[in-house]
Every structure is written in C-alpha cells, then in structure tokens.
C-alpha cells in the first residue's frame, strides 16, 4: 500500500489579489482544494454541464479579464450596497469579459465593425452595464428599483428605473442583444422578448432563481437536479422561440454559473408568423390551461408553485417557516399589483418597486428582544436572565448553555410569535442569525456565543482586518453584560461591546467616492 501526502503552500505575492476566479482565496486552497482533488481523482462520473468557457477563446478571455479586473478593482473599496463587494464586482467583471470576447468573435465572424448594442433586463446594481458602456458598447440597463450605487456611475452609464412586463410594448427592435444576468422572474421571458423584438435580436441569460412564466418553477423530473432541470427548461423556451441555444459554463465565483445563449435562428424570416404562433401556444400551455386553435385561453388555472424553492437569495430558510425568499415571487403568487394591459400571459406581475424587507430587520425591536431573551433562557436551562446590568462573569463558572435544534426551539415558542416569524424570509433561523452577538446557528442547531473563542479567532486575522474589527468596537451594548446571569465572560477592556452606556462610541461611516 502506498500512502501519498500532499500539501499546499501559498506564497505571499503583492500581485496576488484573491478574487475567487483566477486567483483563489488562500482559505479555499488550504481547506478545500486537497479534498476536492482527492474526490475528483476517484470519480468516474460524467458531468451534466459543459466544460468551462467552451464557446470562446480561453486565452483571449484570460487577457480581457485581467485587464478589466485591474481597471475596475478599486470599486470594491467604494461599494455602497449591503452585498459582498468582492463577489459581485469580480463576478460582473468576469461576465463582462466573457461577453466582450463573445461579441468580438461574433463581429469577426460576421464581418462587422460596429460594437453590438444591448439592453440588460433586471440589471440590479448596474455594474455590468457600467463596464460594457465603458468598454464602448452602446446599451442600457433597466430595473424596477434604483440602487444606491447608480449615483456613483458616470453619465455614460445608461440606467433606467422601470418595471418590465412582457407585452407588445416591451420590445427592443433596434437592439442586438438582450441580457438577463440573474434576472429572476424575467429569465424565461427574455428569449421570448428577444425573438419578438426582431429577427436579428440575440440573447444571453445566466439563470439563477427558478421562475416559470408566472410564479416559481415547478419541478417535474426527480432524476435531475433542480438546477439542471431548470436550465433544460430555459433551453426549451429558447428552442421553442426559434433559437439555436448554446450552453457554456462561466468562470465566476458562483454555484450558478451556466449561461444560455441564443445567437441564431432555426427558421428563415419568412416563417416568423407560424413560429410566433407556436410560441404563443407554448407560453399558454405552461400555465396549465387548454388553448383553443386561435390561441385564446379557455379556462383559468391556479399558479403552480414549487414548495420550498428558495433560489438565489439572501437569508436562510428555517425549519419552522417553510417559505421561499425569492424577491418578487410574492406579487406573482398573490396576484398583487397592477395587471399590465395587453400582457402576453395574464397573471404576470413585475416585482414590487419598493423592496419588501423580509429578513426580520423590520420587526419591532421589542419583539426581537423578547424572542432573544426567550431563546437564551431555553439554552441556559431556564436560569433567570437579568434585565439590568451585571458584573463580569468568572471564566470558571460562566454558563455557556446547551445547544438545541431549531425545531426544538420553535416548539417552545407561542403560536403568535411563530406566526409573525413565518411571514419573514427564513423565519426563526434568520432572527437568530441576525442576533449574531448572542447566538451561533450551526448545522441547524442554536448555541450561545462564547466571545472568548471569538476573541481568539480575531487575533489570528490579518492586521488590516484586525484594524477594521477594532474600529467597530463599543458601538453597541454588550448583551451578556446586560442580561446573562453570569455577566460577560470577558472583561470590559477585552469585550468588543460596551459594558454600559458610558463606554458607547459613535459608529464610523465611510464617505462615498465617485466611480470614474
């Protein structure tokens, strides 16, 4: 028997800028790479997906990505959104690099000189639009809700705040490409809009959340993963709309990285009317209604909604609050909002303009404090919690409590509390995760957080991160000092939170910079 030992040594280099795409993060190299290599070496399984970057030149892509990354990496430092700047900036840089090479090769193949125009439907933060505009492609982004970062782009970045409803008024006859980058409820409609905009209009979609033409996508084949089945559905939509649909796998820091591309048609322009009739029949059939030969819907049918389908979203789904947290699905499922006149399929509603906060952040502070105290009391074995300030706890006697499953905690809460939590994205689990100072939620179990362990972890962080952590100290009261029966396990000078109002410091805010 031969036993081989392997190790990974990551040498510090000034040019090494971890992005999760070309340069992996050191933690991934140390904690995941070797395990994955061992797994891959013994696997004999055919992948359900195409190889990465199979439709374009990898050499051209790598060069374009490095240039764009260097050009736009400063945006990570000024990112004003609540989302992870490294993930979203480098992901959109990678998608932009892919599109730029795809379009460059298309121009060479077709003998074109003018750069392709585009419209990004559901553009979100608008960064992809900003990069493509900056690189010389005329186009614009449309989203139902304006983002804070929009104000930081220059005037060359064309972004519009508007709702997209698939109908005869929502067409783009003068546009070369339609883009759907995590476009949620618009994803299955983008091939349809492209097909009906003009014969020369193409599309690029990067599916993430699982939506049908109305409401959430309902899974039908248990032999496939839900992701693979949804990709096949979008390919089917594209083919029914008359496109040759290509599939490729992007090099981005995301589990949902398969894109679908419609670059050419399966029929000549003379057959447009007959193909469009097939599109109409197919779209109506997805709602489960019989269709007459003229394309008129004969009977209404309730929406099909896949239970427990959470999609690509923030937050977590608790065991006691089985609700999906895909933004926009609420309006579609409940029939809320105005119905667009002349819609291609009655019942479609764009997401609400004002994003509904459903991550427990909008719950009354008193209600949250009450649940936190109740759960902490359960974990501490019913020992009475303090309602005022307390002394520092002893390291030897400090009660760290036990761990309970989310289901066990939920069983101890009253009906009204559970009802209010079920209306939130992720319910009880999200509320406990939001209460980071007090709890740890790991593998579905709830623990009291021991800040002695957290302090030890912080000392191992890089100097820059330690500085950020230290600057954030003392801006909130220490929950354990105020409520734990043994007080805080840390002394006042070691605790990152204030032991009483006298220690509170004002929070620091970083001024926003204009993005060039």
GROMACS .gro file of N, CA, C and O in nm, residues 255-347:
model
  372
  255UNK      N    1  -2.217   2.928  -0.761
  255UNK     CA    2  -2.259   2.791  -0.791
  255UNK      C    3  -2.350   2.787  -0.913
  255UNK      O    4  -2.365   2.683  -0.976
  256UNK      N    5  -2.412   2.899  -0.946
  256UNK     CA    6  -2.499   2.908  -1.063
  256UNK      C    7  -2.423   2.983  -1.172
  256UNK      O    8  -2.431   3.106  -1.183
  257UNK      N    9  -2.345   2.911  -1.252
  257UNK     CA   10  -2.257   2.978  -1.348
  257UNK      C   11  -2.273   2.930  -1.491
  257UNK      O   12  -2.187   2.954  -1.575
  258UNK      N   13  -2.384   2.863  -1.519
  258UNK     CA   14  -2.411   2.817  -1.656
  258UNK      C   15  -2.493   2.922  -1.729
  258UNK      O   16  -2.599   2.964  -1.680
  259UNK      N   17  -2.445   2.966  -1.844
  259UNK     CA   18  -2.519   3.064  -1.923
  259UNK      C   19  -2.576   2.997  -2.047
  259UNK      O   20  -2.524   2.895  -2.095
  260UNK      N   21  -2.685   3.052  -2.097
  260UNK     CA   22  -2.751   3.004  -2.219
  260UNK      C   23  -2.755   3.118  -2.318
  260UNK      O   24  -2.789   3.232  -2.284
  261UNK      N   25  -2.719   3.087  -2.444
  261UNK     CA   26  -2.700   3.191  -2.544
  261UNK      C   27  -2.777   3.155  -2.671
  261UNK      O   28  -2.765   3.043  -2.723
  262UNK      N   29  -2.858   3.249  -2.719
  262UNK     CA   30  -2.928   3.233  -2.846
  262UNK      C   31  -2.870   3.329  -2.948
  262UNK      O   32  -2.897   3.450  -2.944
  263UNK      N   33  -2.787   3.276  -3.040
  263UNK     CA   34  -2.716   3.362  -3.136
  263UNK      C   35  -2.774   3.357  -3.277
  263UNK      O   36  -2.745   3.443  -3.358
  264UNK      N   37  -2.850   3.253  -3.306
  264UNK     CA   38  -2.904   3.239  -3.442
  264UNK      C   39  -3.038   3.168  -3.436
  264UNK      O   40  -3.072   3.106  -3.335
  265UNK      N   41  -3.113   3.176  -3.546
  265UNK     CA   42  -3.248   3.119  -3.551
  265UNK      C   43  -3.248   2.985  -3.624
  265UNK      O   44  -3.159   2.955  -3.704
  266UNK      N   45  -3.350   2.909  -3.594
  266UNK     CA   46  -3.367   2.777  -3.658
  266UNK      C   47  -3.458   2.785  -3.780
  266UNK      O   48  -3.486   2.683  -3.841
  267UNK      N   49  -3.503   2.905  -3.817
  267UNK     CA   50  -3.602   2.921  -3.924
  267UNK      C   51  -3.570   3.047  -4.003
  267UNK      O   52  -3.506   3.140  -3.953
  268UNK      N   53  -3.613   3.057  -4.126
  268UNK     CA   54  -3.593   3.178  -4.206
  268UNK      C   55  -3.693   3.287  -4.167
  268UNK      O   56  -3.798   3.257  -4.107
  269UNK      N   57  -3.665   3.413  -4.197
  269UNK     CA   58  -3.758   3.523  -4.161
  269UNK      C   59  -3.898   3.504  -4.215
  269UNK      O   60  -3.995   3.551  -4.153
  270UNK      N   61  -3.915   3.434  -4.327
  270UNK     CA   62  -4.047   3.418  -4.388
  270UNK      C   63  -4.142   3.335  -4.300
  270UNK      O   64  -4.264   3.341  -4.318
  271UNK      N   65  -4.087   3.258  -4.205
  271UNK     CA   66  -4.171   3.173  -4.120
  271UNK      C   67  -4.199   3.236  -3.984
  271UNK      O   68  -4.245   3.168  -3.893
  272UNK      N   69  -4.174   3.365  -3.970
  272UNK     CA   70  -4.190   3.431  -3.840
  272UNK      C   71  -4.331   3.416  -3.783
  272UNK      O   72  -4.348   3.388  -3.664
  273UNK      N   73  -4.433   3.433  -3.865
  273UNK     CA   74  -4.571   3.428  -3.815
  273UNK      C   75  -4.606   3.290  -3.760
  273UNK      O   76  -4.666   3.278  -3.651
  274UNK      N   77  -4.570   3.184  -3.831
  274UNK     CA   78  -4.604   3.049  -3.784
  274UNK      C   79  -4.525   3.012  -3.659
  274UNK      O   80  -4.577   2.946  -3.568
  275UNK      N   81  -4.399   3.055  -3.651
  275UNK     CA   82  -4.318   3.026  -3.531
  275UNK      C   83  -4.373   3.102  -3.411
  275UNK      O   84  -4.378   3.050  -3.299
  276UNK      N   85  -4.418   3.226  -3.435
  276UNK     CA   86  -4.473   3.303  -3.323
  276UNK      C   87  -4.601   3.242  -3.270
  276UNK      O   88  -4.631   3.249  -3.151
  277UNK      N   89  -4.679   3.178  -3.357
  277UNK     CA   90  -4.799   3.108  -3.312
  277UNK      C   91  -4.761   2.993  -3.218
  277UNK      O   92  -4.826   2.969  -3.116
  278UNK      N   93  -4.653   2.924  -3.251
  278UNK     CA   94  -4.605   2.816  -3.163
  278UNK      C   95  -4.558   2.871  -3.029
  278UNK      O   96  -4.578   2.809  -2.925
  279UNK      N   97  -4.493   2.986  -3.033
  279UNK     CA   98  -4.451   3.049  -2.907
  279UNK      C   99  -4.572   3.076  -2.818
  279UNK      O  100  -4.571   3.047  -2.698
  280UNK      N  101  -4.675   3.133  -2.879
  280UNK     CA  102  -4.796   3.166  -2.803
  280UNK      C  103  -4.858   3.042  -2.742
  280UNK      O  104  -4.896   3.042  -2.623
  281UNK      N  105  -4.868   2.936  -2.820
  281UNK     CA  106  -4.926   2.811  -2.771
  281UNK      C  107  -4.843   2.756  -2.654
  281UNK      O  108  -4.897   2.712  -2.553
  282UNK      N  109  -4.712   2.761  -2.669
  282UNK     CA  110  -4.624   2.706  -2.566
  282UNK      C  111  -4.635   2.785  -2.437
  282UNK      O  112  -4.644   2.728  -2.327
  283UNK      N  113  -4.634   2.918  -2.446
  283UNK     CA  114  -4.642   3.002  -2.326
  283UNK      C  115  -4.770   2.977  -2.250
  283UNK      O  116  -4.770   2.960  -2.127
  284UNK      N  117  -4.880   2.968  -2.321
  284UNK     CA  118  -5.007   2.945  -2.255
  284UNK      C  119  -5.014   2.805  -2.195
  284UNK      O  120  -5.076   2.783  -2.091
  285UNK      N  121  -4.951   2.709  -2.259
  285UNK     CA  122  -4.953   2.572  -2.206
  285UNK      C  123  -4.878   2.562  -2.074
  285UNK      O  124  -4.906   2.473  -1.993
  286UNK      N  125  -4.783   2.651  -2.049
  286UNK     CA  126  -4.706   2.645  -1.924
  286UNK      C  127  -4.792   2.681  -1.804
  286UNK      O  128  -4.759   2.647  -1.691
  287UNK      N  129  -4.905   2.747  -1.829
  287UNK     CA  130  -4.992   2.781  -1.717
  287UNK      C  131  -5.091   2.669  -1.688
  287UNK      O  132  -5.168   2.676  -1.593
  288UNK      N  133  -5.093   2.566  -1.769
  288UNK     CA  134  -5.180   2.452  -1.744
  288UNK      C  135  -5.321   2.473  -1.792
  288UNK      O  136  -5.414   2.409  -1.742
  289UNK      N  137  -5.342   2.561  -1.890
  289UNK     CA  138  -5.476   2.588  -1.942
  289UNK      C  139  -5.490   2.532  -2.083
  289UNK      O  140  -5.399   2.544  -2.164
  290UNK      N  141  -5.605   2.471  -2.115
  290UNK     CA  142  -5.627   2.431  -2.254
  290UNK      C  143  -5.634   2.554  -2.342
  290UNK      O  144  -5.683   2.658  -2.299
  291UNK      N  145  -5.584   2.542  -2.463
  291UNK     CA  146  -5.577   2.656  -2.554
  291UNK      C  147  -5.654   2.624  -2.681
  291UNK      O  148  -5.643   2.516  -2.736
  292UNK      N  149  -5.733   2.718  -2.727
  292UNK     CA  150  -5.808   2.698  -2.850
  292UNK      C  151  -5.717   2.717  -2.970
  292UNK      O  152  -5.608   2.770  -2.958
  293UNK      N  153  -5.757   2.674  -3.090
  293UNK     CA  154  -5.673   2.691  -3.209
  293UNK      C  155  -5.636   2.836  -3.236
  293UNK      O  156  -5.534   2.864  -3.297
  294UNK      N  157  -5.717   2.930  -3.189
  294UNK     CA  158  -5.686   3.072  -3.214
  294UNK      C  159  -5.592   3.129  -3.109
  294UNK      O  160  -5.555   3.245  -3.117
  295UNK      N  161  -5.556   3.045  -3.012
  295UNK     CA  162  -5.463   3.092  -2.910
  295UNK      C  163  -5.531   3.152  -2.790
  295UNK      O  164  -5.466   3.202  -2.700
  296UNK      N  165  -5.665   3.150  -2.783
  296UNK     CA  166  -5.736   3.208  -2.670
  296UNK      C  167  -5.741   3.110  -2.554
  296UNK      O  168  -5.764   2.992  -2.571
  297UNK      N  169  -5.723   3.163  -2.435
  297UNK     CA  170  -5.725   3.078  -2.315
  297UNK      C  171  -5.870   3.045  -2.281
  297UNK      O  172  -5.957   3.132  -2.274
  298UNK      N  173  -5.898   2.916  -2.259
  298UNK     CA  174  -6.036   2.873  -2.237
  298UNK      C  175  -6.076   2.871  -2.091
  298UNK      O  176  -6.192   2.881  -2.059
  299UNK      N  177  -5.980   2.849  -2.001
  299UNK     CA  178  -6.018   2.843  -1.859
  299UNK      C  179  -5.902   2.888  -1.773
  299UNK      O  180  -5.787   2.869  -1.807
  300UNK      N  181  -5.933   2.950  -1.659
  300UNK     CA  182  -5.826   2.991  -1.570
  300UNK      C  183  -5.772   2.871  -1.494
  300UNK      O  184  -5.838   2.769  -1.483
  301UNK      N  185  -5.652   2.887  -1.443
  301UNK     CA  186  -5.591   2.780  -1.366
  301UNK      C  187  -5.504   2.840  -1.258
  301UNK      O  188  -5.441   2.943  -1.280
  302UNK      N  189  -5.501   2.781  -1.139
  302UNK     CA  190  -5.417   2.835  -1.034
  302UNK      C  191  -5.270   2.823  -1.071
  302UNK      O  192  -5.231   2.737  -1.147
  303UNK      N  193  -5.191   2.913  -1.015
  303UNK     CA  194  -5.048   2.911  -1.042
  303UNK      C  195  -4.984   2.788  -0.980
  303UNK      O  196  -5.022   2.744  -0.873
  304UNK      N  197  -4.883   2.735  -1.050
  304UNK     CA  198  -4.808   2.623  -0.994
  304UNK      C  199  -4.686   2.680  -0.924
  304UNK      O  200  -4.606   2.752  -0.983
  305UNK      N  201  -4.670   2.646  -0.798
  305UNK     CA  202  -4.559   2.697  -0.721
  305UNK      C  203  -4.483   2.581  -0.660
  305UNK      O  204  -4.543   2.493  -0.598
  306UNK      N  205  -4.354   2.578  -0.681
  306UNK     CA  206  -4.272   2.472  -0.624
  306UNK      C  207  -4.248   2.499  -0.476
  306UNK      O  208  -4.193   2.601  -0.440
  307UNK      N  209  -4.295   2.410  -0.388
  307UNK     CA  210  -4.276   2.434  -0.246
  307UNK      C  211  -4.129   2.427  -0.207
  307UNK      O  212  -4.055   2.344  -0.255
  308UNK      N  213  -4.091   2.518  -0.116
  308UNK     CA  214  -3.957   2.515  -0.062
  308UNK      C  215  -3.848   2.556  -0.158
  308UNK      O  216  -3.732   2.527  -0.136
  309UNK      N  217  -3.883   2.622  -0.269
  309UNK     CA  218  -3.781   2.663  -0.366
  309UNK      C  219  -3.733   2.801  -0.331
  309UNK      O  220  -3.802   2.899  -0.348
  310UNK      N  221  -3.612   2.810  -0.281
  310UNK     CA  222  -3.563   2.937  -0.231
  310UNK      C  223  -3.485   3.016  -0.333
  310UNK      O  224  -3.486   3.136  -0.334
  311UNK      N  225  -3.415   2.948  -0.424
  311UNK     CA  226  -3.343   3.018  -0.528
  311UNK      C  227  -3.220   3.092  -0.477
  311UNK      O  228  -3.165   3.062  -0.374
  312UNK      N  229  -3.178   3.190  -0.554
  312UNK     CA  230  -3.058   3.266  -0.523
  312UNK      C  231  -3.100   3.390  -0.446
  312UNK      O  232  -3.148   3.486  -0.499
  313UNK      N  233  -3.082   3.387  -0.314
  313UNK     CA  234  -3.132   3.499  -0.237
  313UNK      C  235  -3.056   3.507  -0.106
  313UNK      O  236  -2.987   3.417  -0.067
  314UNK      N  237  -3.072   3.620  -0.038
  314UNK     CA  238  -3.012   3.637   0.091
  314UNK      C  239  -3.102   3.575   0.197
  314UNK      O  240  -3.221   3.559   0.181
  315UNK      N  241  -3.043   3.543   0.310
  315UNK     CA  242  -3.123   3.485   0.418
  315UNK      C  243  -3.122   3.335   0.415
  315UNK      O  244  -3.064   3.271   0.331
  316UNK      N  245  -3.189   3.273   0.512
  316UNK     CA  246  -3.192   3.128   0.523
  316UNK      C  247  -3.335   3.083   0.548
  316UNK      O  248  -3.417   3.155   0.601
  317UNK      N  249  -3.361   2.958   0.515
  317UNK     CA  250  -3.497   2.905   0.527
  317UNK      C  251  -3.506   2.820   0.653
  317UNK      O  252  -3.442   2.718   0.665
  318UNK      N  253  -3.583   2.863   0.751
  318UNK     CA  254  -3.591   2.792   0.877
  318UNK      C  255  -3.681   2.672   0.866
  318UNK      O  256  -3.768   2.663   0.781
  319UNK      N  257  -3.658   2.576   0.959
  319UNK     CA  258  -3.736   2.454   0.957
  319UNK      C  259  -3.883   2.480   0.988
  319UNK      O  260  -3.972   2.410   0.941
  320UNK      N  261  -3.908   2.585   1.066
  320UNK     CA  262  -4.045   2.610   1.111
  320UNK      C  263  -4.114   2.714   1.025
  320UNK      O  264  -4.227   2.751   1.053
  321UNK      N  265  -4.046   2.767   0.923
  321UNK     CA  266  -4.107   2.871   0.841
  321UNK      C  267  -4.075   2.844   0.696
  321UNK      O  268  -3.997   2.911   0.633
  322UNK      N  269  -4.136   2.742   0.642
  322UNK     CA  270  -4.101   2.694   0.508
  322UNK      C  271  -4.157   2.788   0.402
  322UNK      O  272  -4.257   2.760   0.338
  323UNK      N  273  -4.090   2.899   0.388
  323UNK     CA  274  -4.130   2.997   0.286
  323UNK      C  275  -4.011   3.029   0.201
  323UNK      O  276  -3.899   3.045   0.250
  324UNK      N  277  -4.028   3.042   0.069
  324UNK     CA  278  -3.921   3.082  -0.021
  324UNK      C  279  -3.896   3.229  -0.004
  324UNK      O  280  -3.985   3.307   0.028
  325UNK      N  281  -3.770   3.272  -0.027
  325UNK     CA  282  -3.737   3.413  -0.008
  325UNK      C  283  -3.697   3.478  -0.138
  325UNK      O  284  -3.622   3.574  -0.139
  326UNK      N  285  -3.744   3.427  -0.251
  326UNK     CA  286  -3.711   3.488  -0.379
  326UNK      C  287  -3.787   3.619  -0.391
  326UNK      O  288  -3.910   3.621  -0.386
  327UNK      N  289  -3.712   3.727  -0.407
  327UNK     CA  290  -3.776   3.858  -0.418
  327UNK      C  291  -3.864   3.863  -0.542
  327UNK      O  292  -3.827   3.818  -0.648
  328UNK      N  293  -3.983   3.917  -0.526
  328UNK     CA  294  -4.072   3.933  -0.640
  328UNK      C  295  -4.172   3.821  -0.654
  328UNK      O  296  -4.271   3.836  -0.725
  329UNK      N  297  -4.148   3.706  -0.591
  329UNK     CA  298  -4.240   3.595  -0.608
  329UNK      C  299  -4.373   3.622  -0.537
  329UNK      O  300  -4.477   3.570  -0.577
  330UNK      N  301  -4.367   3.703  -0.434
  330UNK     CA  302  -4.489   3.732  -0.357
  330UNK      C  303  -4.595   3.797  -0.445
  330UNK      O  304  -4.712   3.759  -0.442
  331UNK      N  305  -4.555   3.895  -0.521
  331UNK     CA  306  -4.653   3.965  -0.606
  331UNK      C  307  -4.710   3.871  -0.711
  331UNK      O  308  -4.829   3.872  -0.740
  332UNK      N  309  -4.625   3.787  -0.768
  332UNK     CA  310  -4.671   3.696  -0.873
  332UNK      C  311  -4.766   3.592  -0.818
  332UNK      O  312  -4.866   3.557  -0.881
  333UNK      N  313  -4.737   3.540  -0.699
  333UNK     CA  314  -4.818   3.432  -0.645
  333UNK      C  315  -4.951   3.481  -0.590
  333UNK      O  316  -5.051   3.411  -0.594
  334UNK      N  317  -4.952   3.602  -0.536
  334UNK     CA  318  -5.075   3.651  -0.473
  334UNK      C  319  -5.158   3.738  -0.566
  334UNK      O  320  -5.267   3.780  -0.531
  335UNK      N  321  -5.102   3.765  -0.687
  335UNK     CA  322  -5.177   3.848  -0.782
  335UNK      C  323  -5.181   3.992  -0.741
  335UNK      O  324  -5.273   4.065  -0.775
  336UNK      N  325  -5.079   4.038  -0.665
  336UNK     CA  326  -5.077   4.176  -0.620
  336UNK      C  327  -5.024   4.266  -0.729
  336UNK      O  328  -4.955   4.222  -0.819
  337UNK      N  329  -5.055   4.395  -0.718
  337UNK     CA  330  -5.001   4.491  -0.813
  337UNK      C  331  -5.088   4.503  -0.937
  337UNK      O  332  -5.176   4.422  -0.963
  338UNK      N  333  -5.061   4.603  -1.018
  338UNK     CA  334  -5.142   4.626  -1.138
  338UNK      C  335  -5.114   4.524  -1.246
  338UNK      O  336  -5.003   4.481  -1.266
  339UNK      N  337  -5.219   4.484  -1.316
  339UNK     CA  338  -5.204   4.392  -1.429
  339UNK      C  339  -5.180   4.472  -1.555
  339UNK      O  340  -5.255   4.562  -1.587
  340UNK      N  341  -5.070   4.443  -1.624
  340UNK     CA  342  -5.036   4.518  -1.745
  340UNK      C  343  -5.137   4.492  -1.855
  340UNK      O  344  -5.180   4.379  -1.876
  341UNK      N  345  -5.170   4.599  -1.926
  341UNK     CA  346  -5.265   4.587  -2.036
  341UNK      C  347  -5.198   4.519  -2.154
  341UNK      O  348  -5.087   4.554  -2.194
  342UNK      N  349  -5.264   4.419  -2.212
  342UNK     CA  350  -5.211   4.350  -2.328
  342UNK      C  351  -5.096   4.257  -2.298
  342UNK      O  352  -5.012   4.231  -2.384
  343UNK      N  353  -5.085   4.208  -2.174
  343UNK     CA  354  -4.977   4.118  -2.137
  343UNK      C  355  -4.986   3.989  -2.218
  343UNK      O  356  -5.093   3.942  -2.253
  344UNK      N  357  -4.870   3.931  -2.250
  344UNK     CA  358  -4.867   3.808  -2.329
  344UNK      C  359  -4.925   3.689  -2.253
  344UNK      O  360  -4.974   3.595  -2.313
  345UNK      N  361  -4.921   3.696  -2.124
  345UNK     CA  362  -4.983   3.591  -2.041
  345UNK      C  363  -5.043   3.656  -1.919
  345UNK      O  364  -4.971   3.705  -1.831
  346UNK      N  365  -5.178   3.663  -1.910
  346UNK     CA  366  -5.242   3.726  -1.795
  346UNK      C  367  -5.196   3.660  -1.665
  346UNK      O  368  -5.186   3.538  -1.655
  347UNK      N  369  -5.169   3.742  -1.566
  347UNK     CA  370  -5.125   3.690  -1.437
  347UNK      C  371  -4.981   3.725  -1.405
  347UNK      O  372  -4.940   3.716  -1.289
   0.00000   0.00000   0.00000
